[in-house]
Structures are given as structure tokens and as C-alpha cells.
Short mmCIF file of C-alpha atoms and ligand atoms in Angstrom, two decimals:
data_model
loop_
_atom_site.label_atom_id
_atom_site.label_comp_id
_atom_site.label_asym_id
_atom_site.label_seq_id
_atom_site.Cartn_x
_atom_site.Cartn_y
_atom_site.Cartn_z
CA MET K 3 -28.83 -30.03 1.20
CA ILE K 4 -27.61 -26.41 1.58
CA LYS K 5 -24.78 -25.64 -0.89
CA SER K 6 -22.34 -22.80 -1.20
CA LEU K 7 -23.49 -20.01 -3.43
CA ARG K 8 -22.47 -20.13 -7.13
CA GLY K 9 -18.97 -18.79 -7.68
CA MET K 10 -17.99 -19.09 -4.14
CA ASN K 11 -15.69 -21.90 -3.05
CA ASP K 12 -14.39 -23.45 -0.02
CA ILE K 13 -10.73 -24.01 0.57
CA LEU K 14 -10.47 -27.41 2.22
CA ASP K 15 -8.20 -29.33 -0.10
CA GLU K 16 -4.81 -29.34 1.80
CA ASN K 17 -2.72 -28.92 -1.22
CA GLU K 18 -4.75 -25.90 -2.30
CA TYR K 19 -4.42 -24.30 1.17
CA LYS K 20 -0.67 -24.96 0.98
CA ARG K 21 -0.38 -23.17 -2.39
CA PHE K 22 -2.55 -20.46 -0.99
CA THR K 23 -0.38 -19.79 2.00
CA TYR K 24 2.84 -20.28 0.19
CA PHE K 25 1.69 -17.57 -2.37
CA LEU K 26 0.98 -15.24 0.59
CA GLU K 27 4.24 -15.93 2.24
CA VAL K 28 6.13 -15.14 -0.92
CA ALA K 29 4.11 -11.98 -1.91
CA ALA K 30 4.06 -10.52 1.64
CA ASP K 31 7.90 -11.11 1.94
CA VAL K 32 8.49 -9.31 -1.48
CA ALA K 33 6.13 -6.44 -0.38
CA LYS K 34 8.06 -6.07 2.92
CA LYS K 35 11.39 -5.97 0.89
CA TYR K 36 10.00 -3.03 -0.91
CA GLY K 37 9.19 -1.13 2.27
CA PHE K 38 5.26 -1.95 2.42
CA HIS K 39 3.49 -2.86 5.44
CA TYR K 40 0.17 -4.71 6.20
CA ILE K 41 -3.10 -2.98 6.07
CA GLU K 42 -6.55 -4.55 6.72
CA THR K 43 -9.83 -2.84 5.90
CA PRO K 44 -13.45 -3.99 6.39
CA LEU K 45 -15.03 -6.37 3.84
CA LEU K 46 -18.27 -4.10 4.02
CA GLU K 47 -18.21 -0.35 3.10
CA GLU K 48 -20.54 2.32 2.10
CA THR K 49 -21.81 1.82 -1.26
CA ALA K 50 -20.95 5.51 -2.16
CA LEU K 51 -17.26 4.75 -1.56
CA PHE K 52 -17.10 2.42 -4.69
CA LYS K 53 -19.53 4.45 -6.75
CA ARG K 54 -17.30 7.52 -6.26
CA SER K 55 -13.97 5.66 -6.72
CA VAL K 56 -14.33 2.61 -9.18
CA GLY K 57 -16.98 4.68 -11.03
CA GLU K 58 -20.73 4.32 -11.73
CA SER K 59 -20.08 3.63 -15.31
CA SER K 60 -17.83 0.62 -14.53
CA ASP K 61 -19.22 -2.91 -14.93
CA ILE K 62 -17.96 -3.64 -11.39
CA VAL K 63 -20.14 -0.80 -9.90
CA GLY K 64 -22.90 -0.88 -12.50
CA LYS K 65 -23.45 -4.71 -12.67
CA GLU K 66 -21.41 -6.64 -10.10
CA MET K 67 -21.79 -5.24 -6.57
CA TYR K 68 -23.26 -7.28 -3.62
CA GLN K 69 -25.20 -4.30 -2.46
CA PHE K 70 -27.92 -4.07 0.30
CA ILE K 71 -29.57 -1.83 2.86
CA ASP K 72 -28.47 -2.92 6.22
CA LYS K 73 -30.49 -2.95 9.58
CA GLY K 74 -29.70 0.69 10.25
CA GLU K 75 -30.86 1.79 6.72
CA ASN K 76 -27.32 2.18 5.46
CA ASP K 77 -26.59 1.37 1.83
CA VAL K 78 -23.52 -0.80 1.91
CA CYS K 79 -21.75 -3.41 -0.05
CA LEU K 80 -19.22 -6.13 -0.09
CA ARG K 81 -15.89 -4.79 -1.42
CA PRO K 82 -15.38 -5.64 -5.09
CA GLU K 83 -11.68 -4.53 -4.93
CA GLY K 84 -9.19 -3.34 -2.37
CA THR K 85 -8.04 0.10 -3.45
CA ALA K 86 -11.00 2.21 -2.51
CA GLY K 87 -11.07 1.01 1.08
CA VAL K 88 -7.28 1.56 1.55
CA VAL K 89 -7.81 5.14 0.04
CA ARG K 90 -10.53 5.60 2.58
CA ALA K 91 -8.65 4.46 5.60
CA PHE K 92 -5.77 6.64 4.43
CA ILE K 93 -7.71 9.78 4.39
CA GLN K 94 -9.78 8.77 7.44
CA LYS K 95 -6.40 8.39 9.45
CA LYS K 96 -5.48 11.91 8.03
CA LEU K 97 -2.21 10.53 6.48
CA ASP K 98 -3.02 12.86 3.40
CA LYS K 99 -2.73 15.74 5.70
CA ALA K 100 0.45 14.32 7.41
CA GLY K 101 2.12 14.08 3.95
CA GLY K 102 5.13 11.87 3.46
CA ILE K 103 5.18 8.54 1.84
CA HIS K 104 2.81 5.60 2.94
CA ARG K 105 3.08 2.15 1.54
CA PHE K 106 0.65 -0.59 2.22
CA PHE K 107 -0.08 -4.31 1.21
CA TYR K 108 -3.19 -6.39 1.85
CA TYR K 109 -4.82 -9.49 0.96
CA GLY K 110 -8.29 -10.90 1.34
CA PRO K 111 -11.60 -11.69 -0.35
CA MET K 112 -13.29 -9.51 -2.75
CA PHE K 113 -16.90 -9.96 -4.28
CA ARG K 114 -18.12 -9.34 -7.78
CA TYR K 115 -21.32 -10.64 -9.01
CA GLU K 116 -19.86 -11.82 -12.44
CA ARG K 117 -21.05 -15.01 -14.46
CA PRO K 118 -18.84 -17.65 -12.90
CA GLN K 119 -16.39 -19.52 -15.17
CA LYS K 120 -12.87 -20.90 -14.79
CA GLY K 121 -10.79 -18.29 -13.22
CA ARG K 122 -13.73 -16.01 -12.62
CA LEU K 123 -15.31 -16.16 -9.24
CA ARG K 124 -17.92 -14.23 -7.26
CA GLU K 125 -15.80 -14.41 -4.11
CA PHE K 126 -12.22 -14.39 -5.04
CA HIS K 127 -8.91 -13.20 -3.13
CA GLN K 128 -6.49 -10.54 -4.08
CA PHE K 129 -3.19 -9.62 -3.03
CA GLY K 130 -2.60 -5.86 -3.50
CA VAL K 131 -0.28 -2.87 -2.69
CA GLU K 132 -0.99 0.75 -2.61
CA SER K 133 1.65 3.55 -2.52
CA PHE K 134 0.82 7.07 -1.48
CA GLY K 135 2.96 10.29 -1.78
CA VAL K 136 5.30 9.42 -4.71
CA ALA K 137 4.61 11.15 -7.88
CA SER K 138 7.72 9.88 -9.62
CA VAL K 139 7.40 7.24 -12.43
CA TYR K 140 10.04 5.29 -10.53
CA GLU K 141 7.42 4.22 -8.21
CA ASP K 142 5.20 2.91 -11.09
CA ALA K 143 8.19 0.98 -12.21
CA ALA K 144 8.74 -0.48 -8.69
CA MET K 145 5.21 -1.68 -8.73
CA ILE K 146 5.78 -3.64 -11.81
CA MET K 147 9.18 -4.92 -10.49
CA MET K 148 7.43 -6.08 -7.35
CA VAL K 149 4.85 -8.17 -9.37
CA ALA K 150 7.76 -9.38 -11.58
CA ASP K 151 9.73 -10.45 -8.49
CA ILE K 152 6.68 -12.20 -6.86
CA LEU K 153 6.03 -14.06 -10.24
CA LYS K 154 9.51 -15.06 -10.65
CA LYS K 155 9.71 -16.47 -7.04
CA LEU K 156 6.77 -18.54 -7.81
CA GLY K 157 8.03 -19.84 -10.95
CA ILE K 158 5.31 -18.27 -13.11
CA GLY K 159 5.78 -17.05 -16.73
CA TYR K 160 3.98 -13.91 -17.87
CA ARG K 161 3.39 -11.13 -20.47
CA LEU K 162 3.41 -7.56 -19.24
CA GLN K 163 0.99 -5.26 -21.07
CA LEU K 164 1.47 -1.56 -20.68
CA ASN K 165 -0.46 1.69 -21.53
CA SER K 166 -0.53 5.26 -20.46
CA LEU K 167 -4.02 6.73 -19.78
CA GLY K 168 -2.94 10.29 -19.88
CA ASP K 169 -3.92 12.98 -17.40
CA ASN K 170 -6.18 16.02 -17.03
CA ASN K 171 -4.12 17.85 -19.65
CA CYS K 172 -4.31 15.33 -22.48
CA MET K 173 -7.36 13.00 -21.60
CA PRO K 174 -10.23 15.42 -22.27
CA GLN K 175 -9.06 16.16 -25.70
CA TYR K 176 -8.54 12.51 -26.41
CA ARG K 177 -12.02 11.79 -25.24
CA ASP K 178 -13.53 14.26 -27.60
CA SER K 179 -11.75 12.67 -30.60
CA LEU K 180 -12.76 9.24 -29.46
CA VAL K 181 -16.40 10.32 -29.16
CA SER K 182 -16.41 11.65 -32.66
CA PHE K 183 -14.87 8.28 -33.81
CA ILE K 184 -17.64 6.40 -32.00
CA GLU K 185 -20.33 8.49 -33.40
CA SER K 186 -18.94 7.63 -36.89
CA VAL K 187 -19.49 3.85 -36.25
CA GLU K 188 -22.28 4.15 -33.80
CA GLU K 189 -24.80 2.19 -35.92
CA GLN K 190 -22.50 -0.89 -35.71
CA ILE K 191 -21.43 -1.08 -32.14
CA CYS K 192 -22.99 -3.05 -29.20
CA GLU K 193 -25.62 -1.65 -26.82
CA ASP K 194 -22.90 -1.54 -23.98
CA CYS K 195 -20.71 0.61 -26.07
CA LYS K 196 -23.64 3.01 -27.00
CA ARG K 197 -24.08 3.36 -23.31
CA ARG K 198 -20.31 3.71 -22.58
CA LYS K 199 -20.11 6.58 -25.32
CA SER K 200 -21.92 8.99 -22.76
CA THR K 201 -20.82 7.50 -19.45
CA ASN K 202 -17.08 6.67 -20.04
CA PRO K 203 -16.15 6.61 -23.72
CA ILE K 204 -12.70 5.28 -23.23
CA ARG K 205 -14.01 2.01 -21.73
CA VAL K 206 -15.33 1.09 -25.35
CA LEU K 207 -11.78 0.28 -26.23
CA ASP K 208 -11.60 -3.07 -24.00
CA CYS K 209 -15.18 -4.07 -25.23
CA LYS K 210 -15.10 -7.92 -25.59
CA ASN K 211 -17.49 -7.83 -28.54
CA GLU K 212 -15.45 -9.02 -31.57
CA LYS K 213 -17.29 -6.75 -34.15
CA CYS K 214 -16.68 -3.65 -31.68
CA GLN K 215 -12.91 -4.67 -31.36
CA PHE K 216 -12.61 -4.87 -35.25
CA LEU K 217 -14.17 -1.42 -35.56
CA TYR K 218 -12.04 0.10 -32.93
CA GLU K 219 -8.85 -0.94 -34.55
CA ASN K 220 -9.27 2.39 -36.47
CA ALA K 221 -10.03 4.41 -33.34
CA PRO K 222 -7.57 7.22 -32.38
CA LYS K 223 -4.89 6.03 -30.04
CA LEU K 224 -4.45 7.71 -26.77
CA ILE K 225 -0.77 7.01 -26.88
CA ASN K 226 -0.49 9.32 -29.79
CA SER K 227 -2.32 12.04 -27.95
CA LEU K 228 -0.41 12.16 -24.74
CA CYS K 229 0.68 15.69 -23.50
CA GLU K 230 4.48 16.31 -23.00
CA GLY K 231 4.51 15.42 -19.34
CA CYS K 232 2.70 12.06 -19.91
CA GLU K 233 4.82 11.11 -22.83
CA SER K 234 8.07 11.84 -21.03
CA ASP K 235 6.91 9.85 -18.00
CA PHE K 236 5.89 7.04 -20.26
CA ASP K 237 9.15 7.02 -22.19
CA LYS K 238 11.03 6.93 -18.70
CA LEU K 239 8.98 4.18 -17.42
CA LYS K 240 9.80 2.10 -20.54
CA LYS K 241 13.59 2.91 -20.05
CA ILE K 242 13.53 1.94 -16.38
CA LEU K 243 11.84 -1.46 -17.36
CA ASP K 244 14.41 -1.92 -20.33
CA ASP K 245 17.29 -1.09 -17.92
CA ASN K 246 16.08 -3.73 -15.41
CA ASP K 247 15.38 -6.47 -18.05
CA ILE K 248 11.66 -6.43 -17.80
CA SER K 249 9.99 -6.91 -21.05
CA TYR K 250 6.58 -5.47 -21.93
CA GLU K 251 4.20 -5.05 -24.82
CA ILE K 252 2.45 -1.73 -25.42
CA ASP K 253 -1.40 -2.32 -25.57
CA THR K 254 -3.00 0.92 -26.60
CA ASN K 255 -6.43 -0.58 -25.78
CA LEU K 256 -5.59 -1.52 -22.17
CA VAL K 257 -7.84 0.94 -20.26
CA ARG K 258 -8.51 -1.14 -17.18
CA GLY K 259 -12.01 -1.73 -15.73
CA LEU K 260 -11.90 0.91 -13.10
CA ASP K 261 -12.34 4.57 -13.50
CA TYR K 262 -9.77 5.98 -11.20
CA TYR K 263 -6.59 5.52 -13.23
CA SER K 264 -4.52 8.09 -15.02
CA LYS K 265 -1.16 7.79 -16.66
CA THR K 266 0.48 4.38 -16.19
CA ALA K 267 -1.73 1.34 -16.55
CA PHE K 268 -0.48 -2.28 -16.56
CA GLU K 269 -1.60 -5.84 -16.63
CA PHE K 270 0.19 -9.15 -16.28
CA VAL K 271 -1.32 -11.99 -18.29
CA SER K 272 -0.65 -15.54 -18.42
CA ASP K 273 -1.14 -17.74 -21.49
CA ASN K 274 -1.52 -20.99 -19.44
CA ILE K 275 -4.85 -20.30 -17.58
CA GLY K 276 -7.51 -19.87 -20.29
CA SER K 277 -9.67 -16.91 -21.21
CA GLN K 278 -9.48 -15.20 -17.80
CA SER K 279 -5.77 -14.58 -18.25
CA ALA K 280 -5.10 -11.35 -16.28
CA ILE K 281 -3.10 -12.36 -13.23
CA ALA K 282 -2.45 -8.91 -12.04
CA GLY K 283 -3.30 -5.41 -12.71
CA GLY K 284 -2.80 -1.95 -11.52
CA GLY K 285 -1.59 1.72 -12.34
CA ARG K 286 -1.44 5.22 -11.08
CA TYR K 287 -4.43 6.94 -9.63
CA ASP K 288 -3.33 10.46 -8.76
CA ARG K 289 -6.76 12.03 -8.67
CA LEU K 290 -8.59 9.49 -6.36
CA VAL K 291 -7.57 10.80 -2.88
CA GLU K 292 -8.78 14.22 -3.76
CA PHE K 293 -11.94 12.74 -5.31
CA LEU K 294 -12.70 11.05 -2.02
CA ASP K 295 -12.41 14.44 -0.28
CA GLY K 296 -8.59 14.06 0.86
CA ARG K 297 -5.69 16.38 0.13
CA PRO K 298 -4.36 15.75 -3.47
CA THR K 299 -1.86 12.93 -3.19
CA PRO K 300 -0.17 11.02 -6.04
CA ALA K 301 -0.79 7.26 -5.62
CA VAL K 302 -0.10 3.95 -7.55
CA GLY K 303 -0.88 0.34 -6.84
CA PHE K 304 -1.77 -3.06 -8.14
CA ALA K 305 -3.61 -6.26 -7.32
CA MET K 306 -3.09 -9.89 -8.21
CA GLY K 307 -5.81 -12.53 -8.45
CA ILE K 308 -4.73 -15.22 -6.11
CA GLU K 309 -7.03 -18.12 -7.47
CA ARG K 310 -5.69 -17.45 -11.03
CA LEU K 311 -2.09 -17.80 -9.66
CA LEU K 312 -2.60 -20.96 -7.65
CA GLU K 313 -2.52 -23.59 -10.44
CA LEU K 314 0.50 -22.03 -11.87
CA ILE K 315 2.74 -21.92 -8.86
CA ALA K 316 5.79 -24.18 -8.89
CA MET K 317 5.62 -25.35 -5.22
CA PRO K 318 9.21 -25.96 -3.56
CA GLU K 319 9.88 -29.60 -2.78
CA GLU K 320 8.34 -30.31 0.66
CA SER K 321 10.52 -31.89 3.21
CA ARG K 322 9.10 -34.19 5.94
CA GLU K 323 8.20 -32.45 9.14
CA GLY K 324 7.40 -33.36 12.91
CA TYR K 325 6.28 -36.54 14.54
CA TYR K 326 3.56 -39.09 14.19
CA LEU K 327 2.91 -41.20 17.04
CA GLY K 328 0.78 -44.32 17.36
CA ALA K 329 0.10 -47.23 19.76
CA MET K 330 0.14 -50.94 18.88
CA ASP K 331 -1.92 -51.90 22.04
CA GLU K 332 -5.01 -50.18 23.49
CA GLU K 333 -3.24 -49.73 26.80
CA ALA K 334 -0.51 -47.53 25.21
CA VAL K 335 -2.92 -44.88 23.64
CA ASP K 336 -2.94 -42.64 26.78
CA THR K 337 0.84 -42.69 26.82
CA ILE K 338 0.80 -41.73 23.17
CA VAL K 339 -1.71 -38.91 23.76
CA SER K 340 0.39 -37.40 26.62
CA LEU K 341 3.76 -37.69 24.65
CA THR K 342 2.16 -36.09 21.57
CA HIS K 343 0.83 -33.18 23.91
CA LYS K 344 4.47 -32.75 25.22
CA LYS K 345 6.07 -32.81 21.69
CA ARG K 346 3.70 -30.15 20.49
CA ALA K 347 5.28 -27.55 22.75
CA ALA K 348 8.06 -27.24 20.12
CA ASP K 349 7.24 -29.29 17.16
CA LYS K 350 4.33 -30.42 14.90
CA ALA K 351 3.04 -33.83 16.27
CA VAL K 352 -0.02 -35.86 15.41
CA CYS K 353 -1.24 -39.04 16.85
CA ASP K 354 -3.61 -41.91 16.14
CA TYR K 355 -6.19 -42.57 19.00
CA LYS K 356 -6.60 -46.33 17.77
CA ALA K 357 -4.22 -49.19 18.31
CA LYS K 358 -2.82 -50.47 15.03
CA ASN K 359 -0.01 -52.67 13.83
CA LEU K 360 3.36 -51.22 12.85
CA LYS K 361 2.92 -51.34 8.97
CA ASN K 362 -0.23 -49.33 9.29
CA HIS K 363 1.25 -46.76 11.51
CA LEU K 364 4.11 -46.43 9.05
CA LYS K 365 1.61 -45.80 6.37
CA SER K 366 -0.25 -43.13 8.30
CA ALA K 367 3.00 -41.44 9.23
CA ASP K 368 3.89 -41.26 5.48
CA LYS K 369 0.58 -39.88 4.65
CA VAL K 370 0.85 -36.83 6.95
CA ASN K 371 4.44 -36.36 5.79
CA ALA K 372 5.90 -36.80 9.23
CA LYS K 373 9.73 -37.00 9.63
CA TYR K 374 9.55 -39.48 12.49
CA CYS K 375 7.20 -42.39 13.01
CA CYS K 376 7.09 -43.16 16.87
CA VAL K 377 5.42 -46.19 18.14
CA ILE K 378 4.66 -47.99 21.55
CA GLY K 379 3.76 -51.60 21.59
CA THR K 380 3.67 -54.00 24.63
CA ASN K 381 7.37 -54.31 24.89
CA GLU K 382 8.01 -50.57 24.85
CA MET K 383 5.08 -50.03 27.28
CA ASN K 384 6.79 -52.48 29.77
CA GLU K 385 10.29 -51.09 29.16
CA GLY K 386 9.24 -47.52 29.43
CA THR K 387 10.64 -46.89 25.85
CA ILE K 388 9.38 -45.69 22.50
CA TRP K 389 10.40 -47.06 19.07
CA VAL K 390 11.39 -44.22 16.52
CA LYS K 391 11.93 -44.43 12.82
CA ASN K 392 13.33 -41.53 10.92
CA LEU K 393 11.48 -41.68 7.71
CA GLU K 394 14.00 -39.72 5.75
CA SER K 395 17.25 -41.51 6.65
CA LYS K 396 15.25 -44.81 7.37
CA THR K 397 17.20 -45.20 10.64
CA GLU K 398 15.44 -46.83 13.56
CA LEU K 399 16.12 -46.66 17.39
CA THR K 400 14.48 -47.19 20.63
CA ILE K 401 14.76 -44.57 23.42
CA LYS K 402 13.56 -44.06 26.87
CA ARG K 403 10.39 -42.13 27.03
CA GLU K 404 11.77 -39.52 29.42
CA ASP K 405 14.48 -38.68 26.73
CA PHE K 406 11.78 -38.42 23.99
P1 LIG R 10 -8.53 -5.58 -11.20
O1 LIG R 10 -7.96 -5.71 -12.53
O2 LIG R 10 -10.05 -5.38 -11.22
O3 LIG R 10 -7.96 -4.32 -10.30
O4 LIG R 10 -8.32 -6.96 -10.42
C1 LIG R 10 -6.96 -7.25 -10.07
C2 LIG R 10 -6.95 -8.85 -10.31
O5 LIG R 10 -7.85 -9.57 -9.60
C3 LIG R 10 -7.22 -9.30 -11.82
O6 LIG R 10 -6.01 -9.08 -12.65
C4 LIG R 10 -7.45 -10.83 -11.63
O7 LIG R 10 -6.42 -11.49 -11.50
C5 LIG R 10 -8.30 -10.75 -10.24
N1 LIG R 10 -9.68 -10.83 -10.44
C6 LIG R 10 -10.46 -9.87 -10.69
N2 LIG R 10 -11.77 -10.27 -10.84
C7 LIG R 10 -11.69 -11.51 -10.53
C8 LIG R 10 -12.64 -12.60 -10.44
N3 LIG R 10 -14.10 -12.29 -10.62
N4 LIG R 10 -12.34 -13.90 -10.14
C9 LIG R 10 -11.00 -14.19 -9.87
N5 LIG R 10 -10.08 -13.24 -10.00
C10 LIG R 10 -10.31 -11.95 -10.32
C11 LIG R 10 -8.23 -4.16 -9.16
O8 LIG R 10 -9.02 -4.59 -8.41
C12 LIG R 10 -7.56 -2.80 -8.66
N6 LIG R 10 -8.04 -2.45 -7.28
C13 LIG R 10 -6.10 -3.03 -8.61
C14 LIG R 10 -5.27 -1.78 -8.23
C15 LIG R 10 -4.68 -1.65 -7.00
N7 LIG R 10 -5.01 -0.75 -8.91
C16 LIG R 10 -4.31 0.08 -8.25
N8 LIG R 10 -4.20 -0.57 -7.00
#
């Protein structure tokens, strides 16, 4: 038997699908309220796009890409995240040259060849937003507020972790002091960190190795090395969050797994889903548009991992909907099929193609959560009527079929 690939799931359970679509409705509704509109980019892009944006030193590009050469000898890969494709589209459409503010939201599958475990898939879904053209830290705050609004509507509790990654003024100096520190403990750190020291030293700070984590507690903190501009932006961001009752923790080791960030970086985590606890992550990436050959454009965004959120969603109580139709005699089945077809012009309607007794039809109607159970037996067939029970109010009546 052919099975799905490891870490790639089907969505066929009706409840899971309901949760999925409910999440998307809520998230898209909030994004639209913030003035964002939908963008869709291809699942397959040139590999170079991710190498240049997410960064060759990141685990995502270095270890986790679904990369292959296509029939036209192009080096392509399945997107591991959504930001790079949106930036590419933004530049390709010359929106960077047009100037102004452009705000997008998207959702869809992403692919990372990670070791599958609970909350970590190889094909997973993200909902994300990207905002271009606003340098102000108010927009960073708006991103955080948007995630908070979505989570609140879904009834999901969270902790917000916040950091500033500095900019071109303060980051290089900090990097030098961090490298000196890494050299002082180099004998004791893991092989990955030894590699990171030369490729992207700041990534050592979120190494998952316990021994490394212990050693890095004494590492210099970027937050203490921010330049004046980054520091005042970070202070302003904290004030906006305070003013709007959004609580946060400062996590000086939060560096994010993608290389394109500068200044604000944030992650929302849940304490109720196990070790893969990040439910959303994002930040500012003011250098990326220029880095991908566009005109320098400030940008900020985030993405949420939909699968990690699904089990946390408090679903609204579901009300009964539509019609269930059934026949008690074989000769009524054709009439039932025609009436169902007629009803579907305006309502949800399902029918059973087999004749059954009333009790079984009532059970089936209940199972599909119909509001009305409508049945035709021999009497109704002869009299041109249909028997209808409202499964909410429990009232019953018999009506003429032409009035149905
Ligand atoms: P990210 O932190 O790599 O950021 O991913 C965002 C979210 O996707 C994570 O917080 C997590 O919930 C979910 N996620 C990541 N990997 C997996 C996986 N293997 N299985 C299940 N869920 C996963 C980004 O992707 C950035 N593009 C976010 C961004 C947008 N930054 C600025 N704009």
C-alpha cells in the first residue's frame, strides 16, 4: 500500500477541517480589519530566492529544503516559508519602485525536511502577513496586536517573547564581541555552533544543546549593545504594547531561525502544546527587499503555524444547519433526490438514496447536524406531501411538496 510521506498529513477528519477553515476565517477577517489584502504566490520557487533571503547558514536552507532540478534544468525548491516569495512578487510587480504602503496576507502549505514529531511536520500550513513601506515601530506593534487579536478570538492563551536584533549600526559591533566570547568557550560548544561561529554567530544563541545554552548565559547581550536609534525604537515598541495591555517577556536569546531580520523580533508561544511551542513568529526585515535587488523598503511581518493552533482553538457552539431528506419506501427515492436538488439552490441539503424507517432517518439527520429532517413514506407519496421535523424546536408538520 502506498502511504503519505513522513511528516505529511491528510486533512479528512471533518472536525479538523472545520477547525482549519474556522481559523482561516478568523485570521483573514482580522487581517482585513488591519487593511491587509490577500496575496498568493507559487509553492515552487527558484532555490536562489531562499538562499539569498532566509540565508545559507540557516537550518531551513542548509538542511531542510525540498530542493531539486526540474526538467528544464532549473534549481528549484518547495517554499519553506512565505516571506521570500511575497518579497519576490512585490519586487517583480515593481511595487518597490511605486512606493507607498502595501500590506498582504497569505496562507498555504510550507515544506521543511525536519525530523517529524508532535507539532513539527514536513508539510505544514502557515497564515502570514507582510507589510511594506512603513519604517515606524507602530507597524511592528500592529503586527503583534494582530496576532494577539487572532489568538484572542480563537480563545488561545499565549506568552509573547520580544527582542531587538539591532541594525547595521549596532549589529556588526555586537557580532564581533559575540565571536570573541564564542572563541573563549569554543572547546566546549557543539559542532553546529562551531560552524555557526563563522557563518552566522548570532544563531548560536538559540542553540538547543543544553550545554551550549548554559555557556551562553554569560555571552554578551545584544539588547545591551543597541545603538541609540534601535534602543529608542525598542523602548517605543514596549510602550505601545504596555499602553494597549499586551504583556510580553524580553528574551535576549530570541534570534529567530531566518537571517533576514533586523530590529524587532518576536515569537508567540503556547504552554499547552508540548516542546514545539512557537505558534507564531515574525519581525522586521528592512534590508531584505534591497537584498533581493529591489529598492530599499522597510518591511515587517509574521507567520502563524496553523497545525500547532488547531488543537488549541475554542470552537464556537455549532448550530444545526440545512435539510436532511429521506424516503421510507423505494418508490419515494426519486422524489427525495429531486426535492434535495431543488433545496440546494439556497440551502445545505443532503439526502439518503436508500429507503429506511423513520427512526433511522432521524438518526442520520442528527449525524449530519441538519436542522430539518424531511421524510416521505407511502402516505406522503400518495398525498403529495412531505413530513418535516425541526430538530431544534422538535416541532413536526406535514406540508405540500410544492410549498417545500
Ligand atoms: P517561522 O518562525 O520559521 O517564521 O515560522 C512561523 C511559524 O510556523 C512557527 O512559529 C510555527 O508555528 C510554524 N512552523 C514552523 N515550522 C513548522 C513545522 N515544521 N511544522 C509545523 N509548524 C511549523 C517564518 O516562517 C517567517 N516567514 C515569518 C515571518 C513573516 N517573518 C516576517 N514575516
